[in-house]
Short mmCIF file of C-alpha atoms and ligand atoms in Angstrom, two decimals:
data_model
loop_
_atom_site.label_atom_id
_atom_site.label_comp_id
_atom_site.label_asym_id
_atom_site.label_seq_id
_atom_site.Cartn_x
_atom_site.Cartn_y
_atom_site.Cartn_z
CA MET T 193 60.29 97.97 145.97
CA ALA T 194 59.19 98.14 149.61
CA LYS T 195 61.96 98.35 152.20
CA ARG T 196 62.28 94.94 153.84
CA GLY T 197 60.58 94.67 157.23
CA ASN T 198 62.24 93.74 160.52
CA LEU T 199 61.74 90.53 162.47
CA PHE T 200 60.89 90.58 166.19
CA VAL T 201 60.50 87.57 168.43
CA ILE T 202 58.60 87.86 171.69
CA SER T 203 58.58 85.16 174.30
CA GLY T 204 58.53 84.68 178.04
CA PRO T 205 56.91 82.46 180.61
CA ALA T 206 53.22 81.54 180.45
CA GLY T 207 51.39 84.00 182.66
CA ALA T 208 53.71 86.92 181.83
CA GLY T 209 51.00 88.42 179.61
CA LYS T 210 52.83 88.41 176.28
CA SER T 211 49.78 87.76 174.11
CA GLU T 212 47.85 90.63 175.74
CA ILE T 213 50.83 92.93 175.13
CA VAL T 214 51.03 91.89 171.47
CA LYS T 215 47.27 92.26 171.02
CA LYS T 216 47.41 95.81 172.39
CA LEU T 217 50.39 96.68 170.19
CA LEU T 218 48.70 95.42 167.01
CA ALA T 219 45.47 97.24 167.80
CA LYS T 220 47.41 100.50 168.03
CA HIS T 221 49.84 99.83 165.18
CA PRO T 222 48.08 97.72 162.54
CA GLU T 223 51.04 98.07 160.14
CA ILE T 224 52.90 95.60 162.39
CA LYS T 225 51.95 92.01 161.50
CA LEU T 226 51.83 88.89 163.62
CA SER T 227 52.94 85.68 161.94
CA VAL T 228 50.18 83.04 162.23
CA SER T 229 51.70 79.75 163.41
CA CYS T 230 50.56 76.18 162.83
CA THR T 231 49.56 74.08 165.82
CA THR T 232 48.30 70.56 166.47
CA ARG T 233 46.27 71.68 169.49
CA SER T 234 42.50 72.08 169.23
CA PRO T 235 40.99 75.54 168.86
CA ARG T 236 39.74 77.19 172.06
CA PRO T 237 36.34 78.90 172.04
CA GLY T 238 36.55 82.06 169.99
CA GLU T 239 39.71 81.09 168.12
CA VAL T 240 39.46 81.33 164.35
CA ASN T 241 41.38 79.05 161.99
CA GLY T 242 43.86 81.05 159.94
CA VAL T 243 43.68 84.01 162.35
CA SER T 244 44.71 82.68 165.78
CA TYR T 245 46.55 79.71 164.32
CA HIS T 246 46.41 77.36 161.38
CA PHE T 247 44.95 74.36 163.22
CA VAL T 248 46.33 71.18 161.65
CA ASP T 249 46.37 67.48 162.54
CA ASP T 250 49.50 65.44 163.25
CA ALA T 251 49.71 64.08 159.71
CA LYS T 252 49.60 67.58 158.20
CA PHE T 253 52.19 68.83 160.70
CA ASP T 254 54.48 65.90 159.76
CA ALA T 255 54.00 66.74 156.09
CA LEU T 256 54.94 70.38 156.71
CA ILE T 257 58.12 69.26 158.52
CA ALA T 258 58.95 66.95 155.59
CA GLU T 259 58.44 69.83 153.13
CA ASP T 260 60.81 72.00 155.21
CA ALA T 261 57.98 74.53 155.53
CA PHE T 262 58.89 75.60 159.07
CA TYR T 263 61.28 78.33 160.10
CA GLU T 264 61.22 76.66 163.52
CA TRP T 265 58.92 74.31 165.37
CA ALA T 266 58.74 72.97 168.92
CA HIS T 267 56.79 70.76 171.31
CA VAL T 268 55.00 72.98 173.83
CA HIS T 269 52.69 71.45 176.47
CA GLN T 270 52.00 68.14 174.63
CA ASN T 271 51.34 69.85 171.29
CA ARG T 272 53.46 70.99 168.37
CA TYR T 273 53.71 74.57 167.17
CA GLY T 274 55.56 75.86 164.14
CA THR T 275 56.34 79.14 162.41
CA LEU T 276 55.83 78.97 158.64
CA LYS T 277 58.76 80.21 156.57
CA SER T 278 56.27 81.46 153.96
CA ALA T 279 54.38 83.64 156.48
CA VAL T 280 57.56 85.30 157.75
CA GLU T 281 59.21 85.69 154.36
CA GLU T 282 56.15 87.13 152.58
CA GLY T 283 55.55 89.61 155.41
CA LEU T 284 59.15 90.83 155.51
CA ALA T 285 59.39 91.05 151.72
CA ALA T 286 56.21 93.15 151.65
CA GLY T 287 57.96 95.59 154.00
CA ASN T 288 56.02 94.67 157.15
CA ASP T 289 57.64 94.48 160.55
CA MET T 290 56.77 90.95 161.68
CA ILE T 291 56.27 89.64 165.20
CA LEU T 292 56.62 86.01 166.21
CA GLU T 293 55.03 85.25 169.54
CA ILE T 294 56.60 81.89 170.25
CA ASP T 295 58.06 79.88 173.11
CA VAL T 296 61.62 80.26 174.41
CA GLN T 297 63.07 77.26 172.51
CA GLY T 298 61.57 78.60 169.28
CA CYS T 299 63.02 82.03 169.93
CA LEU T 300 66.52 80.66 170.55
CA ASN T 301 66.19 78.72 167.32
CA VAL T 302 65.23 81.85 165.34
CA MET T 303 68.10 83.84 166.88
CA ALA T 304 70.57 81.13 165.86
CA GLN T 305 69.34 81.31 162.24
CA ASN T 306 68.86 85.04 161.99
CA PRO T 307 71.25 87.35 163.86
CA ASP T 308 69.26 90.34 162.61
CA ALA T 309 66.10 89.23 164.48
CA THR T 310 65.38 91.27 167.61
CA SER T 311 64.45 89.20 170.65
CA ILE T 312 62.24 90.49 173.44
CA PHE T 313 61.65 88.62 176.70
CA VAL T 314 58.52 89.51 178.66
CA SER T 315 58.93 88.80 182.35
CA PRO T 316 56.50 88.96 185.25
CA PRO T 317 57.75 91.40 187.91
CA SER T 318 58.16 88.80 190.65
CA ARG T 319 57.46 85.23 191.69
CA ALA T 320 54.59 86.41 193.89
CA ASN T 321 52.97 88.14 190.93
CA LEU T 322 53.48 85.14 188.65
CA GLU T 323 51.82 82.83 191.19
CA LYS T 324 48.92 85.24 191.45
CA ARG T 325 48.49 85.28 187.64
CA LEU T 326 48.68 81.50 187.32
CA VAL T 327 46.30 80.90 190.22
CA GLY T 328 44.02 83.63 188.85
CA ARG T 329 43.43 81.50 185.74
CA GLY T 330 41.71 79.03 188.06
CA THR T 331 43.16 76.04 186.25
CA GLU T 332 46.13 75.31 188.46
CA SER T 333 46.33 72.47 190.99
CA GLU T 334 49.09 72.62 193.64
CA GLU T 335 51.12 70.10 191.61
CA SER T 336 50.70 71.78 188.24
CA LEU T 337 51.60 75.14 189.81
CA ARG T 338 54.83 73.60 191.10
CA VAL T 339 55.62 72.19 187.64
CA ARG T 340 54.88 75.54 185.99
CA LEU T 341 57.10 77.46 188.41
CA GLY T 342 59.89 74.97 187.66
CA ASN T 343 59.41 75.63 183.93
CA VAL T 344 59.49 79.38 184.51
CA ALA T 345 62.82 79.02 186.32
CA LYS T 346 64.25 77.28 183.22
CA GLU T 347 62.88 79.96 180.91
CA MET T 348 64.16 82.80 183.10
CA ALA T 349 67.64 81.26 182.84
CA GLU T 350 67.45 81.79 179.04
CA ALA T 351 66.37 85.43 179.36
CA TYR T 352 70.05 86.47 179.50
CA LYS T 353 70.34 85.58 175.81
CA TYR T 354 67.67 88.06 174.68
CA ASP T 355 68.25 91.58 173.34
CA TYR T 356 65.56 93.23 175.47
CA ILE T 357 63.74 92.51 178.72
CA ILE T 358 60.30 93.95 179.36
CA ILE T 359 58.94 93.72 182.88
CA HIS T 360 55.17 93.50 182.76
CA ARG T 361 54.21 95.25 186.00
CA ASP T 362 51.47 94.21 188.37
CA TRP T 363 48.31 96.02 187.24
CA ALA T 364 47.11 96.19 190.84
CA GLU T 365 50.04 98.56 191.41
CA VAL T 366 50.43 100.06 187.94
CA PRO T 367 46.96 100.26 186.37
CA ASN T 368 48.29 101.01 182.85
CA ALA T 369 50.95 98.26 183.01
CA LEU T 370 49.69 96.70 179.77
CA GLU T 371 49.84 99.99 177.88
CA ILE T 372 53.35 100.69 179.21
CA ALA T 373 54.61 97.25 178.15
CA SER T 374 53.07 97.54 174.69
CA ASP T 375 54.55 101.04 174.27
CA GLU T 376 57.93 99.61 175.29
CA VAL T 377 57.70 96.97 172.56
CA PHE T 378 56.82 99.74 170.09
CA ALA T 379 59.86 101.74 171.27
CA ILE T 380 62.09 98.75 170.48
CA ILE T 381 60.48 98.39 167.04
CA THR T 382 60.96 102.09 166.37
CA ALA T 383 64.62 101.99 167.42
CA LYS T 384 65.21 99.07 165.03
CA ARG T 385 63.57 100.97 162.16
CA LEU T 386 65.86 103.94 162.83
CA GLU T 387 69.14 101.97 162.92
CA LYS T 388 71.70 103.44 160.55
CA GLU T 389 72.08 100.12 158.72
CA LYS T 390 68.38 100.24 157.88
CA ASN T 391 68.66 103.72 156.40
CA VAL T 392 71.79 103.59 154.28
CA ASP T 393 69.75 103.75 151.06
CA PHE T 394 68.27 107.05 152.19
CA LEU T 395 71.71 108.45 153.13
CA ASP T 396 73.21 107.32 149.82
CA ALA T 397 70.40 108.85 147.77
CA PHE T 398 70.48 112.13 149.69
CA THR T 399 74.27 112.36 149.46
CA ALA T 400 74.18 111.67 145.72
CA ASP T 401 71.52 114.33 145.29
CA LEU T 402 73.59 116.92 147.16
CA THR T 403 76.74 116.25 145.19
CA ARG T 404 75.24 116.10 141.69
P1 5GP N 1691 48.85 78.59 173.29
O1 5GP N 1691 48.51 77.14 173.06
O2 5GP N 1691 48.50 79.04 174.68
O3 5GP N 1691 48.28 79.48 172.22
O4 5GP N 1691 50.43 78.72 173.15
C1 5GP N 1691 51.27 77.94 173.93
C2 5GP N 1691 52.73 78.36 173.71
O5 5GP N 1691 53.15 78.07 172.37
C3 5GP N 1691 52.98 79.86 173.91
O6 5GP N 1691 54.16 80.00 174.70
C4 5GP N 1691 53.22 80.36 172.51
O7 5GP N 1691 54.09 81.49 172.51
C5 5GP N 1691 53.89 79.16 171.87
N1 5GP N 1691 53.83 79.19 170.41
C6 5GP N 1691 52.83 79.64 169.62
N2 5GP N 1691 53.15 79.51 168.33
C7 5GP N 1691 54.41 78.99 168.28
C8 5GP N 1691 55.31 78.66 167.21
O8 5GP N 1691 55.04 78.81 166.03
N3 5GP N 1691 56.53 78.15 167.58
C9 5GP N 1691 56.89 77.95 168.88
N4 5GP N 1691 58.11 77.48 169.12
N5 5GP N 1691 56.07 78.28 169.91
C10 5GP N 1691 54.84 78.79 169.62
#
């Protein structure tokens, strides 16, 4: 039987670059799996159903809630997003380390249910950098920028509850900032794999072999 995988939850404010970091990590380490969430939002150009998300309508999302299919779900920016219990459970049982890239409320919810989950908060290096990233998207009015900065302040207040903080540096100053951040996530994953508790079976078998 495969050794059970570990669960990692990554979140952080919009504009911190968490999806780019996860994308880079998965490209380098394909044995790590991302759990595909359900969402009621419409697909963006290039997004593939079943790969980026399972895109579902409100009725289907309601049905999934009623079936208790979600590990956690949350309202994020006018839409609903949920992590499927089946996706997480099947991945972990198959021995894969699983990543959930979800919002802060979802992460707190997972941590409350699963003390063994490792939580990682990705932070921009500064307010100035965050503003630059949000404005750089070209979609922000003065008002929506103000609202977003207010939301970031709330999310940063929750960062104290996470196990690890990754600062995603400004790539104008640190050109390989993305690579560094994704290597840092991999270092956390590696440390979790090497925890004594995760390797007791090996120690027991080796000890038994030596003393037979
Ligand atoms: P986007 O619509 O840009 O793909 O994602 C918007 C936000 O929803 C991001 O912060 C993303 O991490 C979060 N999100 C994606 N999937 C889930 C999920 O299953 N649960 C929760 N709580 N948040 C999610």
